[in-house]
Structures are given as structure tokens and as C-alpha cells.
Amino acid sequence: MAGNDKVALVTGAARGLGELVARRLHAAGFRVALADLDLDAASKVAESLGENALALRLDVRSKADFEAAGKLLEERWGGADVLVNNAGQSRVAALMEISPEEFDAVVAVNLRSVFLACQVFGQAFAARGFGRIVNIASLAGQTGGTATGAHYAAAKGGVLTLTKVFARELAPHGVTVNAISPGPLDLPIVHESVPADKLAAITQAIPVRSLGDPGFIADAVVLLASSGAGSATGACLDINGGLFMR
Ligand SMILES: NC(=O)c1ccc[n+]([C@@H]2O[C@H](COP(=O)([O-])OP(=O)(O)OC[C@H]3O[C@@H](n4cnc5c(N)ncnc54)[C@H](O)[C@@H]3O)[C@@H](O)[C@H]2O)c1
């Protein structure tokens, strides 16, 4: 199995894409730490997975929380091997009305978080001579789409840049850093937050005529997290139904 008892930390794993990523990693033989602000929900997912899964409360805006998580995994399972920076938050907002505070808040959750996590875990992985980091970006960060907020799009563009920066730095130490950039996904949050008629129009505009399959994104994370994925680094997998090609 791809995991072979390796240890993966997934942020934002209490629901949505992060939950699915945690489940697929677990099914592939990884020991999985489900890190989320919402500890109750993360604990329920961890309990449903049973052995080799644990939940922890972690705020991705806090460097101290990442350090504490690293320490906990060191004590519990001998240290982490894989980091999936999945937690994120979009906010619909008119471009010219975004306040400086709101801009900073969205950047802190979506971009600064990735910087902090890559700093903390990147160093630990480099010291061990092995590591896999997968950052979940977004199509909005590649096209400058503002439907989910200009601050969100800018932050996700930054995630793609940080992926390359950390990939370059960590490559000689056996640590890879890659990104996956999904288009709109077939997830509950998308159906809840976008009116049905608008979602139908969005879907119609996607060349493959369907929202992205979150299970496929999760499988792509497992692939990039596997030990055999050592030659892929600094890459971005565009999984967007053909909406953006390069
Ligand atoms: N849903 C989509 O269509 C879509 C498309 C492209 C990219 N993405 C990206 O995929 C990732 C997951 O998206 P989703 O749709 O599953 O989101 P979601 O809102 O359903 O889940 C996000 C999870 O992150 C957690 N979280 C939020 N802020 C946090 C914080 N400060 N610290 C720790 N945890 C926090 C939430 O509690 C939640 O469990 C995000 O990075 C998102 O930007 C999603």
C-alpha cells in the first residue's frame, strides 16, 4: 500500500475535501492526523476511521499550533512524513469593498497558513531526509477569478508560488512540495453556497460539463504523498474539467 504506515497530517480534515483526503490516505495505509478548528467534527471522522487516525484542534493561522502538532505526532507515531495543506476559506465579496482587515483575514487562512506549515514541517521533514507536502490551491488563483473573493484568489495564487519556493529549498533533502489546483468541486459547501441556477450555469461553462470529483482530487493527493512520487516537485496538477489549460 502507498502509505506503508507513514504519517500524514491533513488540515481542514473535519469535512469537505479535507475529510475525503484523510479517508483516502487512511485507506491507502497512512496513519492520519485530522487537524481542524472544529475538533468535534474532526473527532467524529477520526472515530469512524478507527485505528491509526487521530483528531487534533489546530488553527492554521497559528505557527505554535503547527509546532505543537509536530511534537504530538513525534511522540505518538515517531513524526510526520506527509503534510496536506487543505484548510481554506473563500468569502464572496465585492472587489472594491474588501476592507484591509478582511483582506488580511482571508490571506491568513489561505496563504500565511501554508507558509507557516511549510516552515515548521519542511524543516522537520528535511532533518529526517524524507517528506511529502501537498498544497490545495484553486483555479481562482490561476485565472484571477473573483467569484470567491479577490483576497481568496490572490492568496491561492500565492500558494502556487510558495509551492515552488519550498520545493526548490527542500528538494535536496528528499522532500517534495506540490500543488493541486481544483476548479469548482461537487461538494456540499458548493451546493449550499451557490444558488442552483447559478451552479447550473457554472457547470454548463465547464468543458466536461460537470463539477470536479473531490474523490479524484483526494486520489491525486495520495499519489503525490506516496514514497514513489519523489521526482514530482514544484508541480501543480490542474484538475478543472478543462476550464483552464496551459
Ligand atoms: N470547494 C471547492 O469547489 C474548491 C475548489 C477549489 C479549491 N478548493 C480548496 O479546497 C480546500 C477545501 O475546501 P472545502 O470546499 O472542502 O472547504 P470546507 O469549507 O468545506 O472545509 C474547510 C475545512 O477547513 C477548516 N478550517 C477553516 N478555517 C480553519 C483554520 N483557521 N484552521 C483550521 N481549520 C480550518 C473548516 O473547519 C473545515 O473543516 C480549500 O483550500 C479550498 O480553498 C475548494
Tab-separated table of C-alpha atoms and ligand atoms in Angstrom:
chain	number	residue	atom	x	y	z
A	1	MET	CA	0.000	0.000	0.000
A	2	ALA	CA	1.131	3.573	-0.762
A	3	GLY	CA	1.016	4.619	2.882
A	4	ASN	CA	3.023	1.819	4.441
A	5	ASP	CA	2.273	3.208	7.928
A	6	LYS	CA	3.666	6.616	7.049
A	7	VAL	CA	2.137	9.503	8.992
A	8	ALA	CA	0.080	12.207	7.301
A	9	LEU	CA	-1.288	15.436	8.755
A	10	VAL	CA	-4.274	16.899	6.886
A	11	THR	CA	-5.520	20.395	7.735
A	12	GLY	CA	-9.211	21.208	7.453
A	13	ALA	CA	-9.987	17.492	7.651
A	14	ALA	CA	-13.268	17.760	9.569
A	15	ARG	CA	-15.374	17.961	6.432
A	16	GLY	CA	-15.397	18.541	2.684
A	17	LEU	CA	-12.328	17.817	0.608
A	18	GLY	CA	-10.037	17.506	3.637
A	19	GLU	CA	-12.194	14.765	5.150
A	20	LEU	CA	-12.108	12.862	1.873
A	21	VAL	CA	-8.326	13.279	1.599
A	22	ALA	CA	-7.912	11.945	5.142
A	23	ARG	CA	-10.174	8.970	4.375
A	24	ARG	CA	-8.338	8.082	1.141
A	25	LEU	CA	-4.905	8.415	2.797
A	26	HIS	CA	-6.100	6.176	5.625
A	27	ALA	CA	-7.474	3.630	3.154
A	28	ALA	CA	-4.091	3.701	1.391
A	29	GLY	CA	-2.332	2.687	4.615
A	30	PHE	CA	-1.278	6.031	6.072
A	31	ARG	CA	-1.682	6.887	9.732
A	32	VAL	CA	-3.676	10.090	9.617
A	33	ALA	CA	-3.937	13.141	11.860
A	34	LEU	CA	-7.080	15.143	11.155
A	35	ALA	CA	-6.358	18.750	12.112
A	36	ASP	CA	-9.151	21.276	12.210
A	37	LEU	CA	-10.563	24.224	14.146
A	38	ASP	CA	-13.669	22.099	14.594
A	39	LEU	CA	-12.352	19.376	16.914
A	40	ASP	CA	-15.765	17.739	17.455
A	41	ALA	CA	-16.316	17.156	13.752
A	42	ALA	CA	-12.721	16.041	13.190
A	43	SER	CA	-13.034	13.608	16.116
A	44	LYS	CA	-16.154	12.053	14.607
A	45	VAL	CA	-14.319	11.425	11.337
A	46	ALA	CA	-11.293	10.023	13.199
A	47	GLU	CA	-13.561	7.717	15.251
A	48	SER	CA	-15.234	6.454	12.097
A	49	LEU	CA	-11.797	5.578	10.700
A	50	GLY	CA	-10.842	3.720	13.878
A	51	GLU	CA	-7.249	2.640	14.327
A	52	ASN	CA	-4.412	4.809	13.008
A	53	ALA	CA	-6.449	8.012	12.969
A	54	LEU	CA	-6.452	10.873	15.450
A	55	ALA	CA	-8.087	14.274	15.565
A	56	LEU	CA	-6.474	17.424	16.856
A	57	ARG	CA	-7.556	21.027	17.207
A	58	LEU	CA	-5.324	23.203	15.092
A	59	ASP	CA	-5.744	26.741	13.820
A	60	VAL	CA	-3.788	27.128	10.596
A	61	ARG	CA	-3.228	30.806	11.439
A	62	SER	CA	-1.006	29.784	14.353
A	63	LYS	CA	2.628	28.742	13.978
A	64	ALA	CA	2.564	27.486	17.578
A	65	ASP	CA	-0.297	25.128	16.671
A	66	PHE	CA	1.754	23.605	13.845
A	67	GLU	CA	4.725	23.197	16.171
A	68	ALA	CA	2.528	21.533	18.797
A	69	ALA	CA	1.048	19.195	16.180
A	70	GLY	CA	4.535	18.217	15.017
A	71	LYS	CA	5.542	17.443	18.598
A	72	LEU	CA	2.404	15.416	19.236
A	73	LEU	CA	2.967	13.321	16.114
A	74	GLU	CA	6.599	12.821	17.103
A	75	GLU	CA	5.503	11.414	20.465
A	76	ARG	CA	2.578	9.432	19.144
A	77	TRP	CA	3.827	7.979	15.873
A	78	GLY	CA	7.512	8.950	15.630
A	79	GLY	CA	6.914	12.040	13.487
A	80	ALA	CA	5.058	13.122	10.366
A	81	ASP	CA	6.041	12.248	6.787
A	82	VAL	CA	3.264	13.936	4.843
A	83	LEU	CA	1.590	17.336	5.174
A	84	VAL	CA	-1.547	18.255	3.265
A	85	ASN	CA	-2.351	21.971	3.440
A	86	ASN	CA	-6.039	21.778	2.672
A	87	ALA	CA	-7.779	24.139	5.116
A	88	GLY	CA	-9.081	27.198	3.334
A	89	GLN	CA	-11.910	29.643	3.280
A	90	SER	CA	-13.396	31.684	0.450
A	91	ARG	CA	-15.563	34.728	1.014
A	92	VAL	CA	-17.776	36.262	-1.600
A	93	ALA	CA	-17.047	39.992	-1.531
A	94	ALA	CA	-17.205	42.892	-3.976
A	95	LEU	CA	-13.663	43.736	-5.074
A	96	MET	CA	-13.758	47.424	-4.206
A	97	GLU	CA	-15.427	46.816	-0.852
A	98	ILE	CA	-12.946	44.415	0.709
A	99	SER	CA	-11.547	46.069	3.830
A	100	PRO	CA	-7.871	45.820	4.771
A	101	GLU	CA	-8.854	43.692	7.792
A	102	GLU	CA	-10.926	41.309	5.680
A	103	PHE	CA	-8.102	41.011	3.155
A	104	ASP	CA	-5.625	40.121	5.904
A	105	ALA	CA	-8.042	37.627	7.475
A	106	VAL	CA	-8.534	35.687	4.224
A	107	VAL	CA	-4.821	35.739	3.423
A	108	ALA	CA	-4.028	34.446	6.927
A	109	VAL	CA	-6.242	31.381	6.499
A	110	ASN	CA	-5.386	30.584	2.888
A	111	LEU	CA	-1.785	31.699	2.351
A	112	ARG	CA	0.091	32.565	5.520
A	113	SER	CA	-1.075	29.186	6.863
A	114	VAL	CA	0.728	27.366	4.058
A	115	PHE	CA	3.873	29.404	4.692
A	116	LEU	CA	3.830	28.583	8.424
A	117	ALA	CA	3.101	24.891	7.910
A	118	CYS	CA	5.811	24.510	5.245
A	119	GLN	CA	8.317	26.274	7.506
A	120	VAL	CA	7.568	24.065	10.503
A	121	PHE	CA	7.107	20.704	8.768
A	122	GLY	CA	9.556	21.439	5.944
A	123	GLN	CA	12.391	21.740	8.432
A	124	ALA	CA	11.376	18.594	10.305
A	125	PHE	CA	10.997	16.625	7.055
A	126	ALA	CA	14.387	17.863	5.786
A	127	ALA	CA	16.044	16.774	9.032
A	128	ARG	CA	14.599	13.262	8.519
A	129	GLY	CA	15.556	13.218	4.833
A	130	PHE	CA	12.026	12.489	3.630
A	131	GLY	CA	8.752	14.316	3.266
A	132	ARG	CA	5.778	14.985	1.018
A	133	ILE	CA	3.876	18.269	1.083
A	134	VAL	CA	0.704	18.777	-0.956
A	135	ASN	CA	-0.905	22.210	-1.085
A	136	ILE	CA	-4.510	22.630	-2.183
A	137	ALA	CA	-4.678	25.748	-4.333
A	138	SER	CA	-7.555	26.821	-6.589
A	139	LEU	CA	-8.328	27.667	-10.195
A	140	ALA	CA	-9.223	31.162	-8.936
A	141	GLY	CA	-5.551	31.680	-8.098
A	142	GLN	CA	-4.541	30.910	-11.680
A	143	THR	CA	-7.174	32.869	-13.574
A	144	GLY	CA	-7.760	35.777	-11.214
A	145	GLY	CA	-11.408	34.767	-10.859
A	146	THR	CA	-13.149	36.893	-8.255
A	147	ALA	CA	-16.377	34.899	-7.746
A	148	THR	CA	-14.960	33.541	-4.493
A	149	GLY	CA	-13.300	36.815	-3.475
A	150	ALA	CA	-10.259	38.681	-4.796
A	151	HIS	CA	-8.443	38.113	-1.498
A	152	TYR	CA	-9.024	34.361	-1.836
A	153	ALA	CA	-7.830	34.349	-5.462
A	154	ALA	CA	-4.708	36.331	-4.563
A	155	ALA	CA	-3.974	34.040	-1.631
A	156	LYS	CA	-4.324	30.909	-3.775
A	157	GLY	CA	-2.005	32.434	-6.393
A	158	GLY	CA	0.457	32.892	-3.549
A	159	VAL	CA	0.057	29.238	-2.570
A	160	LEU	CA	1.246	28.232	-6.046
A	161	THR	CA	4.296	30.489	-5.686
A	162	LEU	CA	5.108	29.182	-2.191
A	163	THR	CA	4.837	25.633	-3.556
A	164	LYS	CA	7.717	26.402	-5.937
A	165	VAL	CA	9.747	28.307	-3.337
A	166	PHE	CA	9.590	25.469	-0.781
A	167	ALA	CA	10.010	22.812	-3.493
A	168	ARG	CA	13.310	24.381	-4.557
A	169	GLU	CA	14.537	24.751	-0.981
A	170	LEU	CA	13.617	21.244	0.155
A	171	ALA	CA	14.348	19.198	-2.990
A	172	PRO	CA	17.930	18.267	-1.993
A	173	HIS	CA	16.621	16.882	1.318
A	174	GLY	CA	14.215	14.244	-0.013
A	175	VAL	CA	11.195	16.480	0.482
A	176	THR	CA	8.771	17.218	-2.351
A	177	VAL	CA	6.258	20.056	-2.447
A	178	ASN	CA	3.437	20.034	-4.984
A	179	ALA	CA	0.085	21.704	-5.505
A	180	ILE	CA	-3.274	20.629	-6.789
A	181	SER	CA	-5.442	23.333	-8.278
A	182	PRO	CA	-9.095	22.299	-8.478
A	183	GLY	CA	-11.917	24.034	-10.300
A	184	PRO	CA	-15.391	24.060	-8.684
A	185	LEU	CA	-15.962	20.765	-6.880
A	186	ASP	CA	-19.041	18.640	-6.338
A	187	LEU	CA	-19.049	19.223	-2.581
A	188	PRO	CA	-21.881	20.053	-0.151
A	189	ILE	CA	-20.458	23.526	0.545
A	190	VAL	CA	-20.647	24.401	-3.154
A	191	HIS	CA	-24.296	23.318	-3.391
A	192	GLU	CA	-25.117	25.169	-0.155
A	193	SER	CA	-23.398	28.423	-1.054
A	194	VAL	CA	-24.203	28.781	-4.771
A	195	PRO	CA	-27.838	29.157	-5.928
A	196	ALA	CA	-28.965	26.195	-8.067
A	197	ASP	CA	-29.486	28.220	-11.274
A	198	LYS	CA	-26.052	29.808	-10.951
A	199	LEU	CA	-24.461	26.432	-10.290
A	200	ALA	CA	-26.147	25.018	-13.404
A	201	ALA	CA	-24.676	27.883	-15.467
A	202	ILE	CA	-21.223	27.333	-13.940
A	203	THR	CA	-21.427	23.609	-14.730
A	204	GLN	CA	-22.514	24.315	-18.298
A	205	ALA	CA	-19.443	26.518	-18.772
A	206	ILE	CA	-17.088	23.699	-17.753
A	207	PRO	CA	-15.855	21.868	-20.885
A	208	VAL	CA	-16.508	18.416	-19.366
A	209	ARG	CA	-19.949	19.677	-18.191
A	210	SER	CA	-19.624	18.512	-14.609
A	211	LEU	CA	-18.270	19.780	-11.305
A	212	GLY	CA	-14.971	18.299	-10.200
A	213	ASP	CA	-14.992	14.938	-8.426
A	214	PRO	CA	-13.495	15.526	-4.946
A	215	GLY	CA	-12.657	11.816	-4.706
A	216	PHE	CA	-10.357	12.168	-7.692
A	217	ILE	CA	-8.605	15.156	-6.067
A	218	ALA	CA	-8.143	13.042	-2.928
A	219	ASP	CA	-6.668	10.208	-5.017
A	220	ALA	CA	-4.271	12.704	-6.593
A	221	VAL	CA	-3.165	13.746	-3.090
A	222	VAL	CA	-2.475	10.080	-2.251
A	223	LEU	CA	-0.399	9.762	-5.430
A	224	LEU	CA	1.720	12.844	-4.623
A	225	ALA	CA	2.074	11.699	-0.998
A	226	SER	CA	3.407	8.290	-1.931
A	227	SER	CA	7.055	7.386	-1.482
A	228	GLY	CA	7.407	6.725	-5.220
A	229	ALA	CA	6.477	10.307	-6.089
A	230	GLY	CA	9.999	11.638	-5.492
A	231	SER	CA	10.550	13.040	-8.971
A	232	ALA	CA	7.493	15.293	-8.897
A	233	THR	CA	8.194	18.542	-7.123
A	234	GLY	CA	7.197	22.157	-7.613
A	235	ALA	CA	4.406	20.900	-9.846
A	236	CYS	CA	0.776	21.894	-9.990
A	237	LEU	CA	-1.919	19.459	-11.065
A	238	ASP	CA	-4.669	21.410	-12.812
A	239	ILE	CA	-7.890	19.476	-12.243
A	240	ASN	CA	-10.602	21.755	-13.520
A	241	GLY	CA	-12.646	19.961	-16.193
A	242	GLY	CA	-10.831	21.848	-18.957
A	243	LEU	CA	-11.707	25.358	-17.707
A	244	PHE	CA	-8.048	26.403	-17.748
A	245	MET	CA	-5.362	24.840	-19.914
A	246	ARG	CA	-1.730	25.848	-20.306
B	1	LIG	N1	-14.995	23.517	-2.789
B	1	LIG	C1	-14.442	23.826	-3.961
B	1	LIG	O1	-15.110	23.859	-5.010
B	1	LIG	C2	-12.977	24.142	-4.035
B	1	LIG	C3	-12.418	24.492	-5.278
B	1	LIG	C4	-11.066	24.785	-5.340
B	1	LIG	C5	-10.287	24.726	-4.214
B	1	LIG	N2	-10.859	24.386	-3.020
B	1	LIG	C6	-9.999	24.347	-1.845
B	1	LIG	O2	-10.104	23.070	-1.251
B	1	LIG	C7	-9.888	23.182	0.162
B	1	LIG	C8	-11.038	22.539	0.937
B	1	LIG	O3	-12.236	23.173	0.531
B	1	LIG	P1	-13.667	22.669	1.031
B	1	LIG	O4	-14.627	23.080	-0.031
B	1	LIG	O5	-13.604	21.250	1.444
B	1	LIG	O6	-13.883	23.627	2.302
B	1	LIG	P2	-14.837	23.468	3.606
B	1	LIG	O7	-15.187	24.860	3.999
B	1	LIG	O8	-15.942	22.503	3.352
B	1	LIG	O9	-13.870	22.827	4.700
B	1	LIG	C9	-12.796	23.552	5.185
B	1	LIG	C10	-12.343	22.954	6.499
B	1	LIG	O10	-11.276	23.787	6.967
B	1	LIG	C11	-11.492	24.091	8.348
B	1	LIG	N3	-10.891	25.372	8.676
B	1	LIG	C12	-11.289	26.606	8.302
B	1	LIG	N4	-10.502	27.537	8.850
B	1	LIG	C13	-9.563	26.876	9.587
B	1	LIG	C14	-8.479	27.281	10.406
B	1	LIG	N5	-8.208	28.585	10.611
B	1	LIG	N6	-7.721	26.331	10.993
B	1	LIG	C15	-8.004	25.016	10.827
B	1	LIG	N7	-9.033	24.573	10.084
B	1	LIG	C16	-9.806	25.495	9.474
B	1	LIG	C17	-13.018	24.116	8.487
B	1	LIG	O11	-13.392	23.915	9.865
B	1	LIG	C18	-13.434	22.971	7.584
B	1	LIG	O12	-13.443	21.737	8.271
B	1	LIG	C19	-9.718	24.676	0.446
B	1	LIG	O13	-8.351	25.026	0.466
B	1	LIG	C20	-10.390	25.321	-0.744
B	1	LIG	O14	-9.904	26.615	-0.979
B	1	LIG	C21	-12.175	24.087	-2.899
